[in-house]
Short mmCIF file of C-alpha atoms and ligand atoms in Angstrom, two decimals:
data_model
loop_
_atom_site.label_atom_id
_atom_site.label_comp_id
_atom_site.label_asym_id
_atom_site.label_seq_id
_atom_site.Cartn_x
_atom_site.Cartn_y
_atom_site.Cartn_z
CA MET A 12 2.14 -17.03 13.46
CA ALA A 13 -0.85 -14.73 13.56
CA GLY A 14 -2.50 -14.80 17.35
CA GLY A 15 0.48 -17.19 18.78
CA ASN A 16 1.36 -18.35 21.65
CA PHE A 17 0.65 -16.12 24.87
CA ILE A 18 3.55 -15.84 27.60
CA ALA A 19 1.89 -16.33 30.94
CA PRO A 20 0.39 -13.14 32.33
CA ASP A 21 2.65 -11.00 35.64
CA GLY A 22 0.46 -12.26 38.32
CA GLY A 23 -1.27 -14.90 36.67
CA GLU A 24 0.03 -17.24 38.88
CA TYR A 25 -2.79 -17.92 41.40
CA PRO A 26 -1.71 -20.78 44.62
CA GLY A 27 -4.05 -23.85 44.46
CA LYS A 28 -3.70 -27.60 43.45
CA LEU A 29 -6.41 -29.52 41.28
CA THR A 30 -8.20 -30.65 44.16
CA ARG A 31 -10.47 -33.55 44.39
CA TYR A 32 -13.37 -31.65 44.92
CA VAL A 33 -13.03 -30.01 41.46
CA ALA A 34 -12.29 -32.44 40.00
CA ILE A 35 -15.86 -34.64 40.98
CA THR A 36 -17.67 -31.50 40.46
CA CYS A 37 -16.32 -30.45 36.93
CA ILE A 38 -16.90 -33.90 36.02
CA MET A 39 -20.67 -33.91 37.40
CA ALA A 40 -21.15 -30.53 35.48
CA ALA A 41 -19.94 -31.78 33.17
CA MET A 42 -22.45 -34.69 32.62
CA GLY A 43 -25.30 -31.63 31.16
CA GLY A 44 -23.48 -32.24 28.12
CA LEU A 45 -25.15 -35.74 27.75
CA ILE A 46 -28.34 -34.60 27.11
CA PHE A 47 -27.73 -32.19 23.98
CA GLY A 48 -25.59 -35.52 23.40
CA TYR A 49 -28.17 -38.04 23.35
CA ASP A 50 -30.99 -35.61 21.38
CA ILE A 51 -28.47 -35.60 18.66
CA GLY A 52 -27.93 -39.14 18.14
CA ILE A 53 -31.30 -40.36 19.25
CA SER A 54 -33.72 -38.55 16.51
CA GLY A 55 -31.36 -39.69 13.22
CA GLY A 56 -32.08 -43.27 14.71
CA VAL A 57 -35.60 -43.05 15.34
CA THR A 58 -36.81 -41.35 11.91
CA SER A 59 -35.12 -44.09 10.07
CA MET A 60 -37.37 -46.82 12.33
CA THR A 61 -40.23 -48.38 9.67
CA PRO A 62 -42.59 -48.32 12.62
CA PHE A 63 -42.24 -44.27 13.89
CA LEU A 64 -42.14 -43.74 9.78
CA GLN A 65 -45.35 -45.33 9.69
CA ARG A 66 -47.42 -43.96 12.72
CA PHE A 67 -45.93 -39.89 12.29
CA PHE A 68 -44.94 -39.59 8.82
CA MET A 69 -46.45 -42.17 6.53
CA SER A 70 -45.78 -39.74 3.54
CA VAL A 71 -41.83 -40.45 3.97
CA TYR A 72 -42.47 -43.98 4.49
CA ARG A 73 -44.43 -44.70 1.70
CA LYS A 74 -41.71 -42.76 -0.43
CA GLU A 75 -39.05 -45.04 0.95
CA SER A 76 -40.86 -48.77 0.94
CA LEU A 77 -42.58 -48.08 -2.44
CA ASN A 78 -39.21 -46.42 -3.89
CA ILE A 79 -41.58 -43.75 -5.85
CA SER A 80 -38.29 -42.02 -5.83
CA THR A 81 -36.05 -43.48 -7.62
CA ASN A 82 -33.20 -40.81 -7.06
CA GLN A 83 -30.80 -42.20 -3.62
CA TYR A 84 -30.22 -38.38 -3.19
CA CYS A 85 -33.96 -37.66 -3.09
CA LYS A 86 -35.25 -40.41 -1.01
CA PHE A 87 -36.04 -38.59 2.56
CA ASP A 88 -36.61 -35.32 1.59
CA SER A 89 -39.54 -34.32 3.93
CA GLN A 90 -40.13 -31.12 5.40
CA LEU A 91 -42.36 -32.74 8.18
CA LEU A 92 -39.10 -35.17 9.28
CA THR A 93 -36.98 -32.38 9.15
CA VAL A 94 -39.32 -30.26 11.18
CA PHE A 95 -39.43 -33.06 13.94
CA THR A 96 -35.46 -33.08 14.21
CA SER A 97 -35.05 -29.36 13.70
CA SER A 98 -37.21 -28.28 15.75
CA LEU A 99 -35.77 -28.86 19.08
CA TYR A 100 -33.31 -26.17 18.34
CA LEU A 101 -35.17 -23.44 17.82
CA ALA A 102 -36.50 -23.82 20.92
CA ALA A 103 -33.24 -23.94 22.55
CA LEU A 104 -31.96 -20.56 20.89
CA VAL A 105 -35.00 -18.75 22.28
CA ALA A 106 -34.50 -20.72 25.62
CA SER A 107 -30.60 -19.98 25.90
CA VAL A 108 -31.99 -16.02 26.09
CA VAL A 109 -34.39 -16.82 29.16
CA ALA A 110 -31.27 -18.89 30.52
CA SER A 111 -28.82 -15.93 30.42
CA HIS A 112 -31.00 -13.90 32.51
CA VAL A 113 -31.56 -16.52 34.73
CA SER A 114 -27.71 -17.61 35.01
CA LYS A 115 -26.66 -13.64 35.67
CA LYS A 116 -29.29 -13.23 37.90
CA HIS A 117 -29.89 -16.66 39.91
CA GLY A 118 -26.33 -18.50 39.15
CA ARG A 119 -25.23 -21.31 37.33
CA LYS A 120 -26.40 -23.85 39.64
CA LEU A 121 -30.69 -23.19 39.10
CA THR A 122 -29.92 -22.47 35.40
CA MET A 123 -28.84 -25.98 35.34
CA PHE A 124 -31.39 -27.31 37.15
CA LEU A 125 -34.21 -26.46 34.91
CA GLY A 126 -32.46 -27.33 32.21
CA GLY A 127 -32.20 -31.59 33.25
CA LEU A 128 -35.82 -30.43 34.44
CA PHE A 129 -37.27 -29.69 30.92
CA PHE A 130 -35.42 -32.30 29.54
CA LEU A 131 -37.13 -34.91 31.71
CA ILE A 132 -40.76 -33.50 31.33
CA GLY A 133 -40.00 -33.63 27.10
CA ALA A 134 -38.54 -36.95 27.45
CA VAL A 135 -41.29 -38.46 29.22
CA LEU A 136 -43.82 -36.53 26.57
CA ASN A 137 -42.21 -38.16 23.30
CA ALA A 138 -41.54 -41.42 24.88
CA ALA A 139 -45.54 -41.00 25.45
CA ALA A 140 -46.44 -39.31 22.17
CA PHE A 141 -49.59 -40.48 20.31
CA HIS A 142 -50.18 -37.92 18.36
CA ILE A 143 -47.42 -35.78 16.14
CA THR A 144 -48.40 -32.34 18.11
CA MET A 145 -46.76 -33.98 21.23
CA LEU A 146 -43.96 -35.04 19.86
CA ILE A 147 -43.08 -32.16 18.55
CA LEU A 148 -43.92 -30.00 22.21
CA GLY A 149 -42.08 -32.81 23.52
CA ARG A 150 -39.02 -31.80 21.27
CA ILE A 151 -39.45 -28.18 22.19
CA LEU A 152 -39.22 -28.80 25.67
CA LEU A 153 -36.56 -31.41 25.15
CA GLY A 154 -34.91 -28.28 23.63
CA ILE A 155 -35.62 -25.76 26.51
CA GLY A 156 -33.45 -28.10 28.55
CA VAL A 157 -30.67 -28.07 26.23
CA GLY A 158 -30.93 -24.28 26.04
CA PHE A 159 -30.61 -23.69 29.53
CA ALA A 160 -27.76 -26.16 30.32
CA ASN A 161 -25.72 -25.35 27.16
CA GLN A 162 -26.09 -21.48 28.37
CA SER A 163 -24.72 -22.60 32.11
CA VAL A 164 -22.56 -25.66 31.26
CA PRO A 165 -19.86 -24.56 29.86
CA ILE A 166 -19.54 -21.04 31.75
CA TYR A 167 -19.34 -23.35 34.83
CA LEU A 168 -16.97 -25.39 33.53
CA SER A 169 -14.63 -22.27 32.70
CA GLU A 170 -15.04 -20.41 35.69
CA ILE A 171 -14.89 -23.11 38.25
CA ALA A 172 -11.69 -24.70 37.01
CA PRO A 173 -8.18 -24.34 37.94
CA TYR A 174 -7.18 -22.03 34.92
CA LYS A 175 -4.00 -24.19 33.76
CA TYR A 176 -6.80 -27.33 33.42
CA ARG A 177 -9.94 -24.96 32.28
CA GLY A 178 -9.26 -26.63 28.47
CA THR A 179 -9.19 -29.91 29.82
CA PHE A 180 -12.55 -29.78 32.38
CA ASN A 181 -14.18 -27.57 29.69
CA VAL A 182 -13.38 -30.07 27.06
CA LEU A 183 -15.30 -32.63 29.22
CA PHE A 184 -18.50 -31.05 28.46
CA GLN A 185 -17.90 -32.16 25.22
CA LEU A 186 -16.50 -36.11 25.59
CA ALA A 187 -20.16 -36.30 27.37
CA ILE A 188 -22.09 -34.99 24.38
CA THR A 189 -20.16 -37.28 22.26
CA CYS A 190 -20.77 -40.25 24.87
CA GLY A 191 -24.60 -39.00 25.07
CA ILE A 192 -24.42 -39.56 21.03
CA LEU A 193 -22.79 -42.91 21.08
CA LEU A 194 -25.57 -44.20 23.71
CA ALA A 195 -28.47 -42.81 21.82
CA ASN A 196 -27.06 -44.38 18.64
CA ILE A 197 -26.78 -47.82 20.75
CA VAL A 198 -30.10 -47.55 22.03
CA ASN A 199 -31.67 -46.98 18.70
CA TYR A 200 -29.47 -50.41 17.38
CA GLY A 201 -31.44 -52.11 20.25
CA THR A 202 -34.33 -50.76 20.19
CA ASN A 203 -35.26 -51.28 16.34
CA LYS A 204 -34.30 -54.88 16.95
CA ILE A 205 -37.42 -54.60 19.48
CA SER A 206 -40.09 -56.59 17.43
CA GLY A 207 -44.12 -54.85 18.31
CA GLY A 208 -43.13 -51.69 16.70
CA TRP A 209 -42.67 -50.08 20.21
CA GLY A 210 -38.78 -49.43 20.27
CA TRP A 211 -38.59 -45.81 19.26
CA ARG A 212 -40.49 -45.07 22.69
CA VAL A 213 -37.57 -46.84 24.42
CA SER A 214 -35.36 -44.47 22.35
CA LEU A 215 -37.40 -41.02 22.98
CA GLY A 216 -38.14 -42.62 26.90
CA GLY A 217 -34.51 -42.91 27.24
CA ALA A 218 -33.97 -39.33 27.27
CA ALA A 219 -35.07 -39.41 31.17
CA VAL A 220 -31.84 -41.13 32.02
CA PRO A 221 -29.28 -38.16 31.18
CA ALA A 222 -32.01 -35.83 32.53
CA LEU A 223 -32.09 -37.64 35.66
CA VAL A 224 -28.20 -37.18 35.52
CA ILE A 225 -28.00 -33.61 35.34
CA LEU A 226 -31.06 -32.93 37.54
CA PHE A 227 -29.78 -34.65 40.43
CA SER A 228 -25.65 -33.44 39.77
CA SER A 229 -26.78 -30.19 39.65
CA ILE A 230 -28.81 -30.40 43.45
CA PHE A 231 -25.09 -31.36 44.63
CA LEU A 232 -23.29 -29.07 43.22
CA SER A 233 -22.18 -25.48 44.50
CA ASP A 234 -22.42 -22.35 42.34
CA SER A 235 -19.20 -20.76 40.81
CA PRO A 236 -17.19 -18.15 42.98
CA SER A 237 -18.24 -15.63 40.59
CA SER A 238 -21.28 -16.42 39.94
CA LEU A 239 -21.62 -16.21 43.87
CA ILE A 240 -19.82 -13.04 44.66
CA ASP A 241 -21.50 -11.65 41.51
CA ARG A 242 -24.89 -11.94 43.19
CA GLY A 243 -23.60 -10.77 46.61
CA LYS A 244 -22.42 -13.86 48.66
CA ALA A 245 -18.39 -13.10 48.28
CA GLU A 246 -18.02 -14.38 51.87
CA GLU A 247 -19.41 -17.98 50.45
CA ALA A 248 -17.18 -17.56 47.01
CA GLU A 249 -14.44 -17.18 49.45
CA GLN A 250 -14.73 -19.58 51.93
CA LEU A 251 -15.87 -21.98 48.26
CA LEU A 252 -12.53 -21.09 46.46
CA LYS A 253 -10.41 -22.11 49.31
CA LYS A 254 -11.98 -25.57 49.29
CA ILE A 255 -12.16 -25.77 45.51
CA ARG A 256 -8.09 -24.77 45.12
CA GLY A 257 -7.08 -26.35 48.22
CA VAL A 258 -5.32 -24.03 50.21
CA ASP A 259 -5.92 -21.43 52.26
CA ASN A 260 -4.73 -18.34 50.46
CA VAL A 261 -6.67 -17.41 47.93
CA LYS A 262 -6.45 -13.74 47.88
CA ALA A 263 -5.19 -12.72 45.10
CA GLU A 264 -7.55 -14.66 42.44
CA PHE A 265 -10.63 -13.60 45.40
CA LYS A 266 -9.65 -10.39 44.32
CA ASP A 267 -9.69 -10.23 40.85
CA LEU A 268 -12.72 -12.15 40.82
CA VAL A 269 -14.25 -9.53 43.38
CA GLU A 270 -12.80 -6.65 40.59
CA ALA A 271 -14.19 -8.13 37.72
CA SER A 272 -17.35 -8.24 39.69
CA GLU A 273 -17.75 -4.60 40.82
CA ALA A 274 -16.47 -4.07 36.83
CA SER A 275 -19.46 -6.42 35.99
CA LYS A 276 -21.87 -4.30 38.38
CA LYS A 277 -20.92 -1.03 36.55
CA VAL A 278 -22.32 -2.14 33.43
CA GLU A 279 -26.01 -2.06 33.57
CA LYS A 280 -26.58 -2.79 30.15
CA PRO A 281 -24.34 -6.05 29.15
CA TRP A 282 -26.32 -6.75 26.16
CA GLU A 283 -26.11 -2.90 24.60
CA ASN A 284 -22.19 -3.24 25.70
CA LEU A 285 -21.66 -6.55 24.32
CA ARG A 286 -23.14 -5.02 21.09
CA LYS A 287 -22.01 -1.43 20.66
CA VAL A 288 -18.79 -1.51 22.57
CA ARG A 289 -15.49 -1.46 20.69
CA LYS A 290 -13.31 -3.36 22.82
CA TYR A 291 -15.80 -6.22 23.10
CA ARG A 292 -15.73 -6.42 19.29
CA PRO A 293 -12.75 -9.03 19.37
CA GLN A 294 -15.80 -11.49 21.78
CA LEU A 295 -18.78 -10.74 20.56
CA ILE A 296 -17.44 -11.32 16.37
CA LEU A 297 -15.61 -14.90 18.15
CA SER A 298 -18.89 -15.40 19.95
CA ILE A 299 -20.66 -15.37 16.41
CA MET A 300 -18.11 -17.12 14.52
CA ILE A 301 -16.89 -19.90 16.48
CA PRO A 302 -20.36 -21.70 16.71
CA SER A 303 -21.65 -20.79 13.26
CA PHE A 304 -18.51 -22.23 11.89
CA GLN A 305 -18.75 -25.02 14.02
CA GLN A 306 -21.95 -26.45 12.70
CA LEU A 307 -20.44 -25.44 8.98
CA THR A 308 -18.52 -28.00 8.90
CA GLY A 309 -21.24 -30.06 8.47
CA ILE A 310 -20.51 -32.34 11.53
CA ASN A 311 -24.51 -32.55 12.24
CA VAL A 312 -25.15 -33.87 8.74
CA VAL A 313 -23.36 -37.61 10.20
CA MET A 314 -24.77 -36.57 13.56
CA PHE A 315 -28.26 -36.29 12.89
CA TYR A 316 -28.58 -38.47 9.78
CA ALA A 317 -25.89 -41.32 9.64
CA PRO A 318 -28.71 -43.58 9.38
CA VAL A 319 -30.49 -42.25 6.92
CA LEU A 320 -27.12 -41.09 4.95
CA PHE A 321 -25.56 -44.65 5.40
CA GLN A 322 -29.40 -45.95 3.55
CA THR A 323 -28.97 -43.13 1.18
CA LEU A 324 -25.62 -44.89 0.21
CA GLY A 325 -27.43 -48.22 -0.24
CA PHE A 326 -26.84 -49.73 3.94
CA LYS A 327 -30.00 -52.11 5.30
CA SER A 328 -31.59 -50.36 8.13
CA ASN A 329 -29.62 -52.60 10.86
CA ALA A 330 -26.25 -51.77 8.88
CA SER A 331 -27.34 -48.06 9.26
CA LEU A 332 -27.94 -47.94 12.69
CA MET A 333 -24.58 -50.20 12.94
CA SER A 334 -22.35 -47.63 11.70
CA ALA A 335 -23.81 -45.09 13.37
CA VAL A 336 -22.50 -46.83 16.68
CA ILE A 337 -19.48 -46.60 14.84
CA THR A 338 -19.08 -43.00 13.89
CA GLY A 339 -20.52 -42.23 17.40
CA PHE A 340 -17.38 -44.79 19.19
CA VAL A 341 -14.74 -42.85 16.72
CA ASN A 342 -16.22 -39.33 18.26
CA VAL A 343 -16.17 -39.86 21.49
CA CYS A 344 -12.58 -41.81 21.42
CA ALA A 345 -10.92 -38.56 19.10
CA THR A 346 -12.45 -36.42 22.00
CA PHE A 347 -9.89 -37.51 24.68
CA ILE A 348 -7.17 -36.58 22.19
CA SER A 349 -8.82 -33.12 23.06
CA VAL A 350 -8.74 -33.54 26.71
CA TYR A 351 -5.15 -34.00 26.63
CA CYS A 352 -3.63 -31.32 24.22
CA THR A 353 -6.01 -28.35 24.89
CA ASP A 354 -4.12 -27.27 27.83
CA LYS A 355 -0.67 -28.62 26.47
CA TYR A 356 -0.06 -27.73 22.92
CA GLY A 357 -3.03 -25.28 22.75
CA ARG A 358 -6.30 -24.40 21.07
CA ARG A 359 -4.74 -23.19 17.89
CA VAL A 360 -3.27 -25.82 16.36
CA LEU A 361 -5.53 -28.70 17.25
CA LEU A 362 -8.02 -26.22 15.13
CA LEU A 363 -5.25 -25.84 12.32
CA TRP A 364 -4.61 -29.71 12.00
CA GLY A 365 -8.35 -30.61 12.69
CA GLY A 366 -9.69 -28.23 9.87
CA ILE A 367 -7.06 -29.53 6.88
CA LEU A 368 -8.01 -33.09 8.05
CA MET A 369 -12.07 -32.47 7.99
CA CYS A 370 -11.45 -30.69 4.56
CA VAL A 371 -9.60 -32.95 2.81
CA PHE A 372 -11.65 -36.52 4.37
CA GLN A 373 -15.12 -33.98 3.57
CA ALA A 374 -13.43 -33.65 0.03
CA ALA A 375 -12.84 -37.66 -0.29
CA VAL A 376 -16.50 -38.52 0.67
CA ALA A 377 -17.84 -36.21 -1.97
CA GLY A 378 -15.76 -37.95 -4.56
CA LEU A 379 -16.60 -41.42 -3.80
CA ILE A 380 -20.51 -40.06 -3.11
CA GLY A 381 -20.63 -38.85 -7.02
CA GLY A 382 -18.05 -41.37 -8.41
CA LYS A 383 -20.92 -44.16 -7.31
CA PHE A 384 -24.09 -41.96 -7.86
CA GLY A 385 -23.44 -39.66 -10.27
CA THR A 386 -25.64 -36.66 -10.35
CA THR A 387 -28.65 -38.63 -11.23
CA GLY A 388 -28.30 -40.80 -8.18
CA VAL A 389 -29.20 -43.67 -9.63
CA THR A 390 -27.24 -46.83 -8.78
CA THR A 391 -27.69 -50.33 -8.05
CA VAL A 392 -25.55 -52.02 -5.07
CA LEU A 393 -23.01 -50.24 -3.72
CA PRO A 394 -19.80 -52.63 -3.66
CA GLN A 395 -19.22 -53.47 0.06
CA SER A 396 -15.25 -51.91 -0.26
CA TYR A 397 -16.81 -49.20 -1.29
CA ALA A 398 -18.80 -48.78 1.22
CA ILE A 399 -16.30 -49.29 3.81
CA LEU A 400 -14.10 -46.77 2.28
CA VAL A 401 -16.88 -44.37 2.07
CA VAL A 402 -17.65 -44.89 5.82
CA LEU A 403 -13.75 -45.52 6.56
CA CYS A 404 -13.12 -40.95 5.58
CA ILE A 405 -16.62 -40.63 7.45
CA CYS A 406 -14.57 -41.21 10.85
CA VAL A 407 -11.68 -39.44 10.01
CA PHE A 408 -13.98 -36.63 8.93
CA VAL A 409 -15.72 -37.38 12.83
CA ALA A 410 -12.67 -37.82 14.46
CA ALA A 411 -11.20 -34.26 12.63
CA PHE A 412 -13.81 -32.52 14.27
CA ALA A 413 -14.44 -34.30 17.80
CA PHE A 414 -10.33 -33.27 18.63
CA SER A 415 -10.80 -29.32 17.17
CA TRP A 416 -13.97 -27.69 16.88
CA GLY A 417 -16.46 -29.72 18.88
CA PRO A 418 -14.88 -29.16 21.92
CA LEU A 419 -13.34 -25.96 21.12
CA GLY A 420 -16.34 -24.48 19.58
CA TRP A 421 -17.93 -24.51 23.25
CA LEU A 422 -14.38 -23.49 25.06
CA ILE A 423 -12.93 -20.85 23.33
CA PRO A 424 -16.28 -18.81 23.86
CA SER A 425 -16.81 -19.76 27.17
CA GLU A 426 -13.72 -18.57 28.48
CA ILE A 427 -13.14 -15.16 26.16
CA SER A 428 -15.45 -13.01 27.60
CA PRO A 429 -14.90 -10.84 31.16
CA LEU A 430 -17.74 -11.11 33.40
CA GLU A 431 -19.99 -8.15 32.86
CA VAL A 432 -20.99 -9.71 29.48
CA ARG A 433 -19.66 -13.31 29.84
CA SER A 434 -23.66 -14.26 29.90
CA ALA A 435 -25.17 -12.20 27.19
CA ALA A 436 -21.77 -13.22 25.13
CA GLN A 437 -22.54 -16.86 26.14
CA CYS A 438 -25.82 -16.45 25.14
CA VAL A 439 -24.71 -15.54 21.52
CA THR A 440 -22.90 -18.43 21.23
CA VAL A 441 -25.69 -20.69 22.56
CA SER A 442 -28.20 -18.93 20.09
CA VAL A 443 -26.02 -18.72 17.14
CA ASN A 444 -24.87 -22.33 17.46
CA MET A 445 -28.77 -23.53 17.67
CA PHE A 446 -29.67 -21.59 14.65
CA PHE A 447 -27.19 -23.11 12.34
CA THR A 448 -27.59 -26.56 13.80
CA PHE A 449 -31.60 -25.96 13.10
CA GLY A 450 -30.56 -24.70 9.75
CA VAL A 451 -28.52 -27.67 9.03
CA ALA A 452 -31.04 -30.18 10.23
CA GLN A 453 -33.54 -28.22 8.44
CA ILE A 454 -32.19 -28.48 5.02
CA PHE A 455 -30.11 -30.99 4.85
CA LEU A 456 -31.70 -33.85 3.35
CA LYS A 457 -32.97 -30.52 0.72
CA MET A 458 -29.54 -29.48 -0.47
CA LEU A 459 -28.79 -33.42 -0.65
CA CYS A 460 -31.45 -33.52 -2.88
CA GLY A 461 -30.78 -30.32 -4.86
CA MET A 462 -26.71 -30.33 -4.06
CA LYS A 463 -26.23 -34.11 -4.57
CA PHE A 464 -22.68 -34.96 -3.61
CA GLY A 465 -21.82 -31.42 -4.07
CA LEU A 466 -23.24 -30.72 -0.89
CA PHE A 467 -20.08 -32.26 0.47
CA ILE A 468 -17.36 -29.72 -1.46
CA PHE A 469 -19.75 -26.93 -0.11
CA PHE A 470 -19.02 -28.00 3.57
CA ALA A 471 -15.50 -28.65 3.26
CA ALA A 472 -15.09 -25.09 1.49
CA PHE A 473 -16.54 -23.20 4.25
CA VAL A 474 -13.73 -25.77 6.73
CA PHE A 475 -11.28 -24.14 4.34
CA ILE A 476 -12.59 -21.06 5.15
CA MET A 477 -12.30 -21.12 8.98
CA THR A 478 -8.84 -22.72 8.98
CA LEU A 479 -7.68 -19.18 7.70
CA PHE A 480 -10.39 -17.36 10.22
CA VAL A 481 -8.55 -19.12 13.12
CA TYR A 482 -5.19 -18.57 11.62
CA PHE A 483 -5.49 -15.00 11.16
CA TYR A 484 -8.08 -14.37 13.93
CA VAL A 485 -8.62 -16.94 16.69
CA PRO A 486 -5.55 -15.73 19.66
CA GLU A 487 -4.41 -18.77 21.96
CA THR A 488 -6.27 -18.88 25.52
CA LYS A 489 -4.06 -22.01 26.92
CA ASN A 490 -3.13 -21.56 30.37
CA ILE A 491 -4.04 -17.89 30.75
CA PRO A 492 -6.23 -17.33 34.02
CA ILE A 493 -9.97 -16.05 32.76
CA GLU A 494 -10.12 -12.66 34.36
CA GLU A 495 -6.98 -11.54 32.52
CA MET A 496 -7.98 -12.58 29.23
CA SER A 497 -8.13 -9.11 28.15
CA ARG A 498 -4.51 -9.28 27.56
CA VAL A 499 -4.43 -11.45 25.53
CA TRP A 500 -6.53 -8.90 22.51
CA ARG A 501 -4.19 -6.19 23.41
CA GLU A 502 -1.36 -8.22 22.15
CA HIS A 503 -3.30 -9.68 19.05
CA PRO A 504 -2.16 -8.38 15.70
CA HIS A 505 -5.48 -7.81 14.55
CA TRP A 506 -7.43 -6.96 17.32
CA LYS A 507 -5.23 -5.15 19.36
CA LYS A 508 -6.64 -1.76 17.66
CA TYR A 509 -9.76 -2.54 19.19
CA VAL A 510 -9.16 -2.68 22.74
CA ASP A 511 -6.08 -0.29 22.64
CA ASP A 512 -8.22 2.78 21.41
CA ASP A 513 -9.13 5.06 24.65
CA ASP A 514 -11.97 6.72 22.50
CA ALA A 515 -15.53 7.21 23.99
CA ASP A 516 -16.66 4.65 21.97
CA SER A 517 -14.88 1.81 24.21
CA LYS A 518 -16.59 3.11 26.84
CA PRO A 519 -19.20 1.17 28.77
CA GLN A 520 -22.41 1.85 28.91
CA GLY A 521 -24.36 3.48 31.18
CA LYS A 522 -21.44 4.05 33.83
CA PRO A 523 -18.21 5.81 33.68
CA ALA A 524 -15.46 4.01 32.02
CA MET A 525 -13.80 1.21 34.19
CA GLU A 526 -10.75 -0.40 33.64
CA MET A 527 -10.80 -4.36 33.15
CA VAL A 528 -7.98 -6.04 33.90
C1 LIG B 9 -21.73 -30.14 18.42
C2 LIG B 9 -23.07 -30.92 17.96
C3 LIG B 9 -22.14 -32.14 17.45
C4 LIG B 9 -21.36 -32.77 18.15
C5 LIG B 9 -21.04 -33.96 17.62
C6 LIG B 9 -21.49 -30.56 19.43
O1 LIG B 9 -19.74 -29.94 19.70
O2 LIG B 9 -22.21 -28.52 18.83
O3 LIG B 9 -23.66 -30.06 16.92
O4 LIG B 9 -24.04 -32.39 17.39
O5 LIG B 9 -20.41 -31.76 19.04
O6 LIG B 9 -19.92 -34.47 18.27
#
């Protein structure tokens, strides 16, 4: 199989155990995913609440309540409504560029702290919003928070976790994302029932809770050893390494980290290197393709718009929110499969199985919706058994994403790059992810209106393509120390030609060539 299992590297064994300290540190840091998740889950629910629509999106409300559109597919098509959902992701995209500099210069810890702070201010603004401008401004601040958190947390986890458990600990970030989504779905379900029409304020203001969690967690965290060494704090880093690995003999790992940092210092222009130097081509391509594909699975159609989607299918408002809670619950549960399997069976097998299941069940959703609504979108009542079948197929799709592209879409990019280009590559990942998240959020309602059930075929086709991509181009990275990752490319049937070449093109820009491992 192309890019199959990697045999343990020579000298790859660092002494150390899984300490309670490292476990607690990783769990606290992973909480950074909560803010991202809460946000993903909250907007879809809020935008299906009548008092919220009446206050900020009157035209959508009218269209929906007066049933001006008889076409189910086009009921919710409003540009303003999508700007509300998607503005956050544009802000996150821009913020991740700033965050990558902050992370490189001032460390992962401060970057996480700032993420929590921006998110907190955004939450307060949103809860107090009396005008659409305030609402969008709040969304932008939330987006900045997400950009900072998603830039720093996955890298931090990959750097601090013992390499044999890197997958498991990194997946905790995704677990926190899914818990955030579920929490938001439950909050929406509850606040929708508040009479007086201010439930949406509780939903939006609730974002302050995950913000405070990451804010306080980041205060108590230590920075990662790599980042400390990179910022000239080698002694502190060595002490920390002893503490997190639970042994005094950390020489081998410390030496590798120092070497990686020295190599990193020789690279004056990480961005230019990542872009131009041939040997970083595999990392660059995967840092772009993995987040693009993650979003092109169409997962956020369900995550953002589940309540809207279910209403489109003819569910009542409350039943729609309940269905979102169900998909949110499935999302959390299936992520545990990945927590358990990522380091045991590897990344590739999960991605391949996830891809196959997603493709089949998305096609099934397309068939079921098409079968009932056809191309006109005009229908009478959706029979209950039929509706249950649709929800069931959506749940299998969500579960397949949750154990594959969800967590691995963040894990793989965070572990494949050498220190000198790590922050830059992570920035590419976050930006591309946010760009496509923005795109899907922005055009989904339009696409649903235009492509109808074919929209699900469209995403299923992408899932098929990405599964082939995984088969041929994504190498197995389980159980490989992060500083030894360059071996993976050298042994890969496709990527080896980029790293084997010793021509001038492969030398880092700025200083003389260096040895990478
Ligand atoms: C993705 C999000 C998605 C979430 C669903 C994350 O990994 O980046 O876009 O909404 O998973 O659980």
